[in-house]
Amino acid sequence: MSAMLINGVELSKTIRSKVSLKTQELKNKGITPGLAVIIVGENPASQVYVRNKVKACEEVGFFSSLDKYSSDISESELLVHIEKLNLNPKIHGILVQLPLPEHINSSRVIEAIDPSKDVDGFHISSAGALVKGIPGFWPCTPFGCIKMLESINYDLKGKHAVVIGRSHIVGKPMALMLLDKNATVTICHSATVNLKAITLQADVIVAAVGKINILTKDMVKPGAVVLDVGMNRDSQGKLCGDVDFEGVSEIASYITPVPGGVGPMTITMLLQNTLDSAEKNSN
Ligand code: NAP
């Protein structure tokens, strides 16, 4: 293998220890960063995600609450709860675990969060701030990708970055962040014609599709940096990304593994956003 690994576990440890130190400083001033996590229903994957988020909060010294609702909660009841959290001074970040049951309008729920507590970065105000290039909460997964590039001192200015995927939570904000860092950005999606012709031009590729081996060795320019956001299960049930890791590792300069790459960075950036929110509150 010639590519260097960008290790999300190690980078997360480094960032989380800085978050812990800053948290202690804030606590000394009488402010404990607080994150409220809301989960509706019994989706097993969501249960694991929220448990991990709450555990991560405890590890860095945050206050956290986990509010579990049964899947038959009405949208209006959920909105009342969010309003209470909006007004609660102990809470600096509010996270609603998605997906929500079908009878609840997710957009209405996310837009009900006070934008100053939108640490997931999914509120329309946060999205608007990102589009305009003004300060705001950046969605955690693409924000984690930017931190990974920073960790290898990668200067995006003038580089061609190709993002595969255009979801609201990963692909689109990823593209905007790369643009913010002065890359020339191309976004690919399911209607893109000849993906390979585009990825072969890329200095940086972010794969965020959810399909095994969407990016193979023959699609990558030698020396490119490859970030794999995908989380899939192979035929043996093993966690894997969107990138053919073995093949692409032979040709890329840097690559993120799955597991142990972008995944751990997502919760880390959630902690960072919550800390930033609490710090703003202390000023
Ligand atoms: P999503 O909402 O399903 O979006 C997938 C995107 O991929 C869509 O924009 C789709 O295009 C595009 N796409 C589908 N087939 C394609 C193809 N053949 N060629 C090019 N583009 C194609 O998924 P998501 O929420 O963005 O998540 C993407 C992956 O990242 C998933 O595996 C998810 O589990 C993972 N993920 C990981 C983390 C983490 O913490 N590591 C966080 C979030 C998501 P259209 O828009 O045209 O349909």
CSV table of C-alpha atoms and ligand atoms in Angstrom, one decimal:
chain,number,residue,atom,x,y,z
A,1,MET,CA,0.0,0.0,0.0
A,2,SER,CA,1.4,3.4,-0.9
A,3,ALA,CA,-1.3,5.7,0.5
A,4,MET,CA,-0.9,7.1,4.0
A,5,LEU,CA,-3.9,6.6,6.3
A,6,ILE,CA,-5.8,9.5,7.8
A,7,ASN,CA,-6.7,8.0,11.1
A,8,GLY,CA,-10.1,9.3,12.3
A,9,VAL,CA,-9.7,7.6,15.7
A,10,GLU,CA,-6.4,9.2,16.5
A,11,LEU,CA,-7.5,12.6,15.2
A,12,SER,CA,-10.7,12.4,17.2
A,13,LYS,CA,-8.7,11.7,20.4
A,14,THR,CA,-6.6,14.8,19.8
A,15,ILE,CA,-9.6,17.0,19.1
A,16,ARG,CA,-11.6,15.6,22.0
A,17,SER,CA,-8.8,16.1,24.5
A,18,LYS,CA,-8.7,19.8,23.4
A,19,VAL,CA,-12.5,19.9,23.8
A,20,SER,CA,-12.1,18.5,27.3
A,21,LEU,CA,-9.6,21.1,28.3
A,22,LYS,CA,-11.8,23.9,27.0
A,23,THR,CA,-14.8,22.4,28.8
A,24,GLN,CA,-12.9,22.5,32.1
A,25,GLU,CA,-12.0,26.2,31.5
A,26,LEU,CA,-15.7,26.9,30.9
A,27,LYS,CA,-16.7,25.0,33.9
A,28,ASN,CA,-14.4,27.1,36.0
A,29,LYS,CA,-16.4,30.1,34.8
A,30,GLY,CA,-19.6,28.3,35.8
A,31,ILE,CA,-20.7,27.1,32.4
A,32,THR,CA,-21.1,23.4,31.6
A,33,PRO,CA,-21.6,22.8,27.9
A,34,GLY,CA,-25.0,21.0,27.5
A,35,LEU,CA,-26.3,18.8,24.7
A,36,ALA,CA,-29.9,17.6,24.5
A,37,VAL,CA,-30.4,14.5,22.3
A,38,ILE,CA,-33.9,13.5,21.2
A,39,ILE,CA,-34.8,10.1,19.8
A,40,VAL,CA,-38.2,9.0,18.6
A,41,GLY,CA,-39.0,5.3,18.1
A,42,GLU,CA,-36.9,2.2,18.3
A,43,ASN,CA,-34.7,2.2,15.2
A,44,PRO,CA,-31.8,0.0,16.4
A,45,ALA,CA,-29.1,2.0,14.5
A,46,SER,CA,-30.4,5.3,15.8
A,47,GLN,CA,-30.4,3.9,19.4
A,48,VAL,CA,-26.7,3.0,19.0
A,49,TYR,CA,-25.9,6.5,17.5
A,50,VAL,CA,-27.6,8.4,20.3
A,51,ARG,CA,-26.0,6.2,23.0
A,52,ASN,CA,-22.5,6.9,21.5
A,53,LYS,CA,-23.3,10.7,21.4
A,54,VAL,CA,-24.3,10.8,25.0
A,55,LYS,CA,-21.3,8.7,26.1
A,56,ALA,CA,-19.0,11.0,24.1
A,57,CYS,CA,-20.5,14.0,25.9
A,58,GLU,CA,-19.9,12.4,29.3
A,59,GLU,CA,-16.3,11.7,28.4
A,60,VAL,CA,-15.4,15.3,27.6
A,61,GLY,CA,-17.3,16.6,30.7
A,62,PHE,CA,-20.5,18.0,29.0
A,63,PHE,CA,-23.9,17.9,30.6
A,64,SER,CA,-26.2,15.8,28.3
A,65,SER,CA,-29.8,14.7,28.3
A,66,LEU,CA,-31.3,11.9,26.3
A,67,ASP,CA,-35.0,12.2,25.7
A,68,LYS,CA,-36.7,9.1,24.3
A,69,TYR,CA,-40.2,9.2,22.8
A,70,SER,CA,-42.3,6.4,21.5
A,71,SER,CA,-42.9,6.4,17.7
A,72,ASP,CA,-46.6,7.5,18.2
A,73,ILE,CA,-45.6,10.9,19.7
A,74,SER,CA,-47.4,13.7,17.7
A,75,GLU,CA,-45.4,16.3,15.9
A,76,SER,CA,-46.9,19.1,18.0
A,77,GLU,CA,-45.8,17.3,21.3
A,78,LEU,CA,-42.3,17.1,19.9
A,79,LEU,CA,-42.3,20.7,18.9
A,80,VAL,CA,-43.4,21.7,22.5
A,81,HIS,CA,-40.5,19.7,23.8
A,82,ILE,CA,-38.0,21.4,21.5
A,83,GLU,CA,-39.4,24.8,22.5
A,84,LYS,CA,-38.6,24.0,26.1
A,85,LEU,CA,-35.1,23.0,25.2
A,86,ASN,CA,-34.7,26.2,23.2
A,87,LEU,CA,-35.5,28.2,26.4
A,88,ASN,CA,-33.4,26.0,28.7
A,89,PRO,CA,-30.1,27.9,29.5
A,90,LYS,CA,-28.3,24.7,30.5
A,91,ILE,CA,-28.7,23.4,26.9
A,92,HIS,CA,-26.3,24.8,24.2
A,93,GLY,CA,-27.0,22.2,21.6
A,94,ILE,CA,-30.1,20.3,20.5
A,95,LEU,CA,-29.9,17.2,18.3
A,96,VAL,CA,-32.9,15.4,16.9
A,97,GLN,CA,-31.8,11.9,15.7
A,98,LEU,CA,-33.0,11.2,12.2
A,99,PRO,CA,-34.9,9.6,10.6
A,100,LEU,CA,-38.2,10.5,12.4
A,101,PRO,CA,-41.4,8.4,11.9
A,102,GLU,CA,-43.2,9.2,8.7
A,103,HIS,CA,-46.1,11.1,10.4
A,104,ILE,CA,-43.7,13.7,11.6
A,105,ASN,CA,-42.4,16.4,9.3
A,106,SER,CA,-38.6,16.3,9.8
A,107,SER,CA,-38.0,19.7,8.3
A,108,ARG,CA,-40.6,21.4,10.6
A,109,VAL,CA,-38.9,19.7,13.6
A,110,ILE,CA,-35.4,20.8,12.6
A,111,GLU,CA,-36.6,24.3,11.8
A,112,ALA,CA,-38.1,24.5,15.3
A,113,ILE,CA,-34.6,24.3,16.9
A,114,ASP,CA,-33.2,27.6,17.9
A,115,PRO,CA,-30.5,28.2,15.2
A,116,SER,CA,-28.1,29.2,18.0
A,117,LYS,CA,-28.4,25.6,19.3
A,118,ASP,CA,-28.4,23.9,16.0
A,119,VAL,CA,-25.2,21.9,16.6
A,120,ASP,CA,-26.0,19.3,13.9
A,121,GLY,CA,-25.9,22.2,11.4
A,122,PHE,CA,-29.1,21.0,9.6
A,123,HIS,CA,-31.3,24.2,10.3
A,124,ILE,CA,-32.0,26.3,7.2
A,125,SER,CA,-30.2,29.2,8.9
A,126,SER,CA,-27.0,27.1,9.3
A,127,ALA,CA,-27.3,26.0,5.7
A,128,GLY,CA,-27.8,29.6,4.6
A,129,ALA,CA,-24.8,30.7,6.5
A,130,LEU,CA,-22.7,28.0,4.9
A,131,VAL,CA,-23.9,29.1,1.4
A,132,LYS,CA,-23.2,32.8,2.2
A,133,GLY,CA,-19.8,31.9,3.7
A,134,ILE,CA,-20.6,33.5,7.1
A,135,PRO,CA,-20.0,31.9,10.5
A,136,GLY,CA,-22.5,29.2,11.5
A,137,PHE,CA,-22.7,25.6,12.6
A,138,TRP,CA,-21.2,23.3,9.9
A,139,PRO,CA,-22.8,19.8,9.6
A,140,CYS,CA,-20.6,17.4,11.5
A,141,THR,CA,-19.7,14.7,8.9
A,142,PRO,CA,-18.4,17.1,6.2
A,143,PHE,CA,-16.9,19.3,8.9
A,144,GLY,CA,-15.0,16.2,10.1
A,145,CYS,CA,-13.7,15.7,6.5
A,146,ILE,CA,-12.3,19.2,6.4
A,147,LYS,CA,-10.6,18.6,9.8
A,148,MET,CA,-9.0,15.4,8.3
A,149,LEU,CA,-7.6,17.4,5.4
A,150,GLU,CA,-6.3,20.1,7.8
A,151,SER,CA,-4.6,17.3,9.8
A,152,ILE,CA,-2.4,16.5,6.8
A,153,ASN,CA,-1.9,20.2,6.1
A,154,TYR,CA,-3.6,19.9,2.8
A,155,ASP,CA,-4.0,23.2,1.1
A,156,LEU,CA,-7.2,23.1,-0.9
A,157,LYS,CA,-6.6,26.4,-2.7
A,158,GLY,CA,-6.9,25.8,-6.5
A,159,LYS,CA,-7.3,22.1,-6.1
A,160,HIS,CA,-10.0,20.2,-7.9
A,161,ALA,CA,-12.3,18.5,-5.4
A,162,VAL,CA,-14.9,16.0,-6.5
A,163,VAL,CA,-17.8,15.1,-4.2
A,164,ILE,CA,-19.8,12.0,-5.0
A,165,GLY,CA,-23.3,12.5,-3.5
A,166,ARG,CA,-25.4,15.5,-3.0
A,167,SER,CA,-27.4,14.8,0.2
A,168,HIS,CA,-28.3,17.7,2.5
A,169,ILE,CA,-26.3,16.2,5.4
A,170,VAL,CA,-23.1,15.2,3.6
A,171,GLY,CA,-22.6,15.9,-0.2
A,172,LYS,CA,-24.0,19.5,-0.6
A,173,PRO,CA,-22.5,20.9,2.6
A,174,MET,CA,-19.2,19.1,1.8
A,175,ALA,CA,-19.1,20.8,-1.5
A,176,LEU,CA,-19.7,24.2,0.0
A,177,MET,CA,-17.0,23.7,2.6
A,178,LEU,CA,-14.5,22.8,0.0
A,179,LEU,CA,-15.5,25.9,-2.0
A,180,ASP,CA,-15.1,27.9,1.2
A,181,LYS,CA,-11.5,26.6,1.3
A,182,ASN,CA,-11.0,27.8,-2.3
A,183,ALA,CA,-11.1,24.4,-4.0
A,184,THR,CA,-12.7,24.1,-7.5
A,185,VAL,CA,-15.6,21.8,-6.8
A,186,THR,CA,-17.5,19.3,-8.9
A,187,ILE,CA,-20.6,17.5,-7.4
A,188,CYS,CA,-21.6,14.1,-8.8
A,189,HIS,CA,-24.8,12.2,-8.2
A,190,SER,CA,-26.9,9.4,-9.6
A,191,ALA,CA,-27.6,11.2,-12.9
A,192,THR,CA,-23.9,12.0,-13.5
A,193,VAL,CA,-22.7,10.7,-16.8
A,194,ASN,CA,-19.2,9.1,-16.9
A,195,LEU,CA,-18.3,9.5,-13.2
A,196,LYS,CA,-14.9,8.0,-13.9
A,197,ALA,CA,-14.0,10.8,-16.4
A,198,ILE,CA,-14.7,13.3,-13.6
A,199,THR,CA,-13.0,11.6,-10.7
A,200,LEU,CA,-9.9,11.0,-12.7
A,201,GLN,CA,-9.4,14.8,-12.8
A,202,ALA,CA,-9.7,15.1,-9.0
A,203,ASP,CA,-7.0,16.1,-6.5
A,204,VAL,CA,-9.4,15.3,-3.7
A,205,ILE,CA,-12.4,12.9,-3.8
A,206,VAL,CA,-15.1,12.6,-1.2
A,207,ALA,CA,-17.3,9.5,-1.7
A,208,ALA,CA,-20.6,9.9,0.1
A,209,VAL,CA,-23.0,7.6,-1.7
A,210,GLY,CA,-23.7,4.5,0.4
A,211,LYS,CA,-22.7,2.0,-2.3
A,212,ILE,CA,-19.8,-0.5,-2.0
A,213,ASN,CA,-17.0,0.1,-4.5
A,214,ILE,CA,-18.5,3.2,-6.1
A,215,LEU,CA,-14.9,4.4,-6.4
A,216,THR,CA,-12.2,1.9,-7.7
A,217,LYS,CA,-8.5,2.2,-8.5
A,218,ASP,CA,-9.0,3.0,-12.2
A,219,MET,CA,-11.1,6.0,-11.3
A,220,VAL,CA,-8.4,7.8,-9.2
A,221,LYS,CA,-5.6,10.0,-10.4
A,222,PRO,CA,-2.2,9.0,-8.8
A,223,GLY,CA,-1.5,11.0,-5.7
A,224,ALA,CA,-5.1,12.0,-5.1
A,225,VAL,CA,-6.5,12.3,-1.5
A,226,VAL,CA,-9.6,10.1,-1.0
A,227,LEU,CA,-12.1,10.5,1.8
A,228,ASP,CA,-14.6,7.7,2.3
A,229,VAL,CA,-17.8,8.8,4.0
A,230,GLY,CA,-19.8,5.7,3.1
A,231,MET,CA,-21.0,3.2,5.7
A,232,ASN,CA,-22.1,-0.1,4.2
A,233,ARG,CA,-22.2,-3.8,5.1
A,234,ASP,CA,-20.6,-6.3,2.8
A,235,SER,CA,-22.0,-9.8,2.1
A,236,GLN,CA,-20.3,-11.0,5.4
A,237,GLY,CA,-21.9,-8.2,7.3
A,238,LYS,CA,-18.6,-6.4,7.7
A,239,LEU,CA,-18.6,-2.6,7.9
A,240,CYS,CA,-17.1,-1.0,4.8
A,241,GLY,CA,-17.1,2.2,2.9
A,242,ASP,CA,-17.8,3.4,-0.7
A,243,VAL,CA,-14.2,3.0,-1.8
A,244,ASP,CA,-12.4,-0.1,-2.9
A,245,PHE,CA,-9.9,0.5,-0.1
A,246,GLU,CA,-7.2,-2.1,-1.2
A,247,GLY,CA,-7.1,-1.0,-4.8
A,248,VAL,CA,-7.4,2.8,-4.2
A,249,SER,CA,-4.7,2.6,-1.5
A,250,GLU,CA,-2.2,1.6,-4.2
A,251,ILE,CA,-2.6,4.8,-6.0
A,252,ALA,CA,-3.9,7.6,-3.7
A,253,SER,CA,-1.5,9.7,-1.5
A,254,TYR,CA,-3.9,9.7,1.5
A,255,ILE,CA,-7.0,7.7,2.2
A,256,THR,CA,-9.4,7.3,5.1
A,257,PRO,CA,-10.3,3.8,6.3
A,258,VAL,CA,-13.7,2.4,7.1
A,259,PRO,CA,-14.1,1.8,10.0
A,260,GLY,CA,-11.9,4.2,11.8
A,261,GLY,CA,-12.0,7.1,9.4
A,262,VAL,CA,-14.7,9.7,8.9
A,263,GLY,CA,-17.1,7.9,11.2
A,264,PRO,CA,-15.5,8.8,14.6
A,265,MET,CA,-15.0,12.4,13.3
A,266,THR,CA,-18.7,13.0,13.1
A,267,ILE,CA,-19.4,12.8,16.8
A,268,THR,CA,-16.1,14.7,17.5
A,269,MET,CA,-17.4,17.6,15.4
A,270,LEU,CA,-20.7,17.5,17.2
A,271,LEU,CA,-18.8,17.9,20.5
A,272,GLN,CA,-16.8,20.8,18.9
A,273,ASN,CA,-20.0,22.5,17.7
A,274,THR,CA,-21.6,22.2,21.2
A,275,LEU,CA,-18.5,23.6,22.9
A,276,ASP,CA,-18.4,26.5,20.4
A,277,SER,CA,-22.1,27.2,21.2
A,278,ALA,CA,-21.4,27.2,24.9
A,279,GLU,CA,-18.4,29.4,24.5
A,280,LYS,CA,-20.5,32.0,22.6
A,281,ASN,CA,-22.9,31.8,25.4
A,282,SER,CA,-20.2,32.7,27.9
A,283,ASN,CA,-19.1,35.8,26.1
B,1,NAP,P1,-28.1,9.7,0.7
B,1,NAP,O1,-29.0,10.7,1.2
B,1,NAP,O2,-28.7,8.4,0.3
B,1,NAP,O3,-27.4,10.3,-0.6
B,1,NAP,C1,-26.6,9.5,-1.5
B,1,NAP,C2,-26.1,10.3,-2.6
B,1,NAP,O4,-25.4,9.4,-3.5
B,1,NAP,C3,-27.3,10.9,-3.5
B,1,NAP,O5,-27.0,12.3,-3.7
B,1,NAP,C4,-27.3,10.1,-4.7
B,1,NAP,O6,-27.6,10.8,-5.9
B,1,NAP,C5,-25.8,9.7,-4.9
B,1,NAP,N1,-25.7,8.5,-5.7
B,1,NAP,C6,-26.4,7.4,-5.6
B,1,NAP,N2,-26.0,6.5,-6.6
B,1,NAP,C7,-25.0,7.1,-7.2
B,1,NAP,C8,-24.1,6.7,-8.3
B,1,NAP,N3,-24.2,5.5,-8.9
B,1,NAP,N4,-23.2,7.6,-8.7
B,1,NAP,C9,-23.1,8.8,-8.1
B,1,NAP,N5,-23.8,9.2,-7.1
B,1,NAP,C10,-24.8,8.4,-6.6
B,1,NAP,O7,-26.9,9.3,1.6
B,1,NAP,P2,-26.1,10.2,2.7
B,1,NAP,O8,-27.0,10.4,3.9
B,1,NAP,O9,-25.5,11.4,2.0
B,1,NAP,O10,-25.0,9.2,3.1
B,1,NAP,C11,-24.1,8.7,2.2
B,1,NAP,C12,-23.2,7.6,2.8
B,1,NAP,O11,-22.5,8.1,3.9
B,1,NAP,C13,-24.1,6.4,3.4
B,1,NAP,O12,-23.3,5.2,3.3
B,1,NAP,C14,-24.2,6.8,4.9
B,1,NAP,O13,-24.4,5.7,5.7
B,1,NAP,C15,-22.8,7.4,5.1
B,1,NAP,N6,-22.8,8.4,6.2
B,1,NAP,C16,-21.8,8.3,7.1
B,1,NAP,C17,-21.6,9.2,8.1
B,1,NAP,C18,-20.5,9.0,9.0
B,1,NAP,O14,-20.5,9.5,10.1
B,1,NAP,N7,-19.4,8.4,8.6
B,1,NAP,C19,-22.6,10.2,8.3
B,1,NAP,C20,-23.6,10.3,7.3
B,1,NAP,C21,-23.7,9.4,6.3
B,1,NAP,P3,-29.1,11.5,-6.1
B,1,NAP,O15,-29.1,12.7,-5.3
B,1,NAP,O16,-29.1,11.7,-7.6
B,1,NAP,O17,-30.1,10.4,-5.6
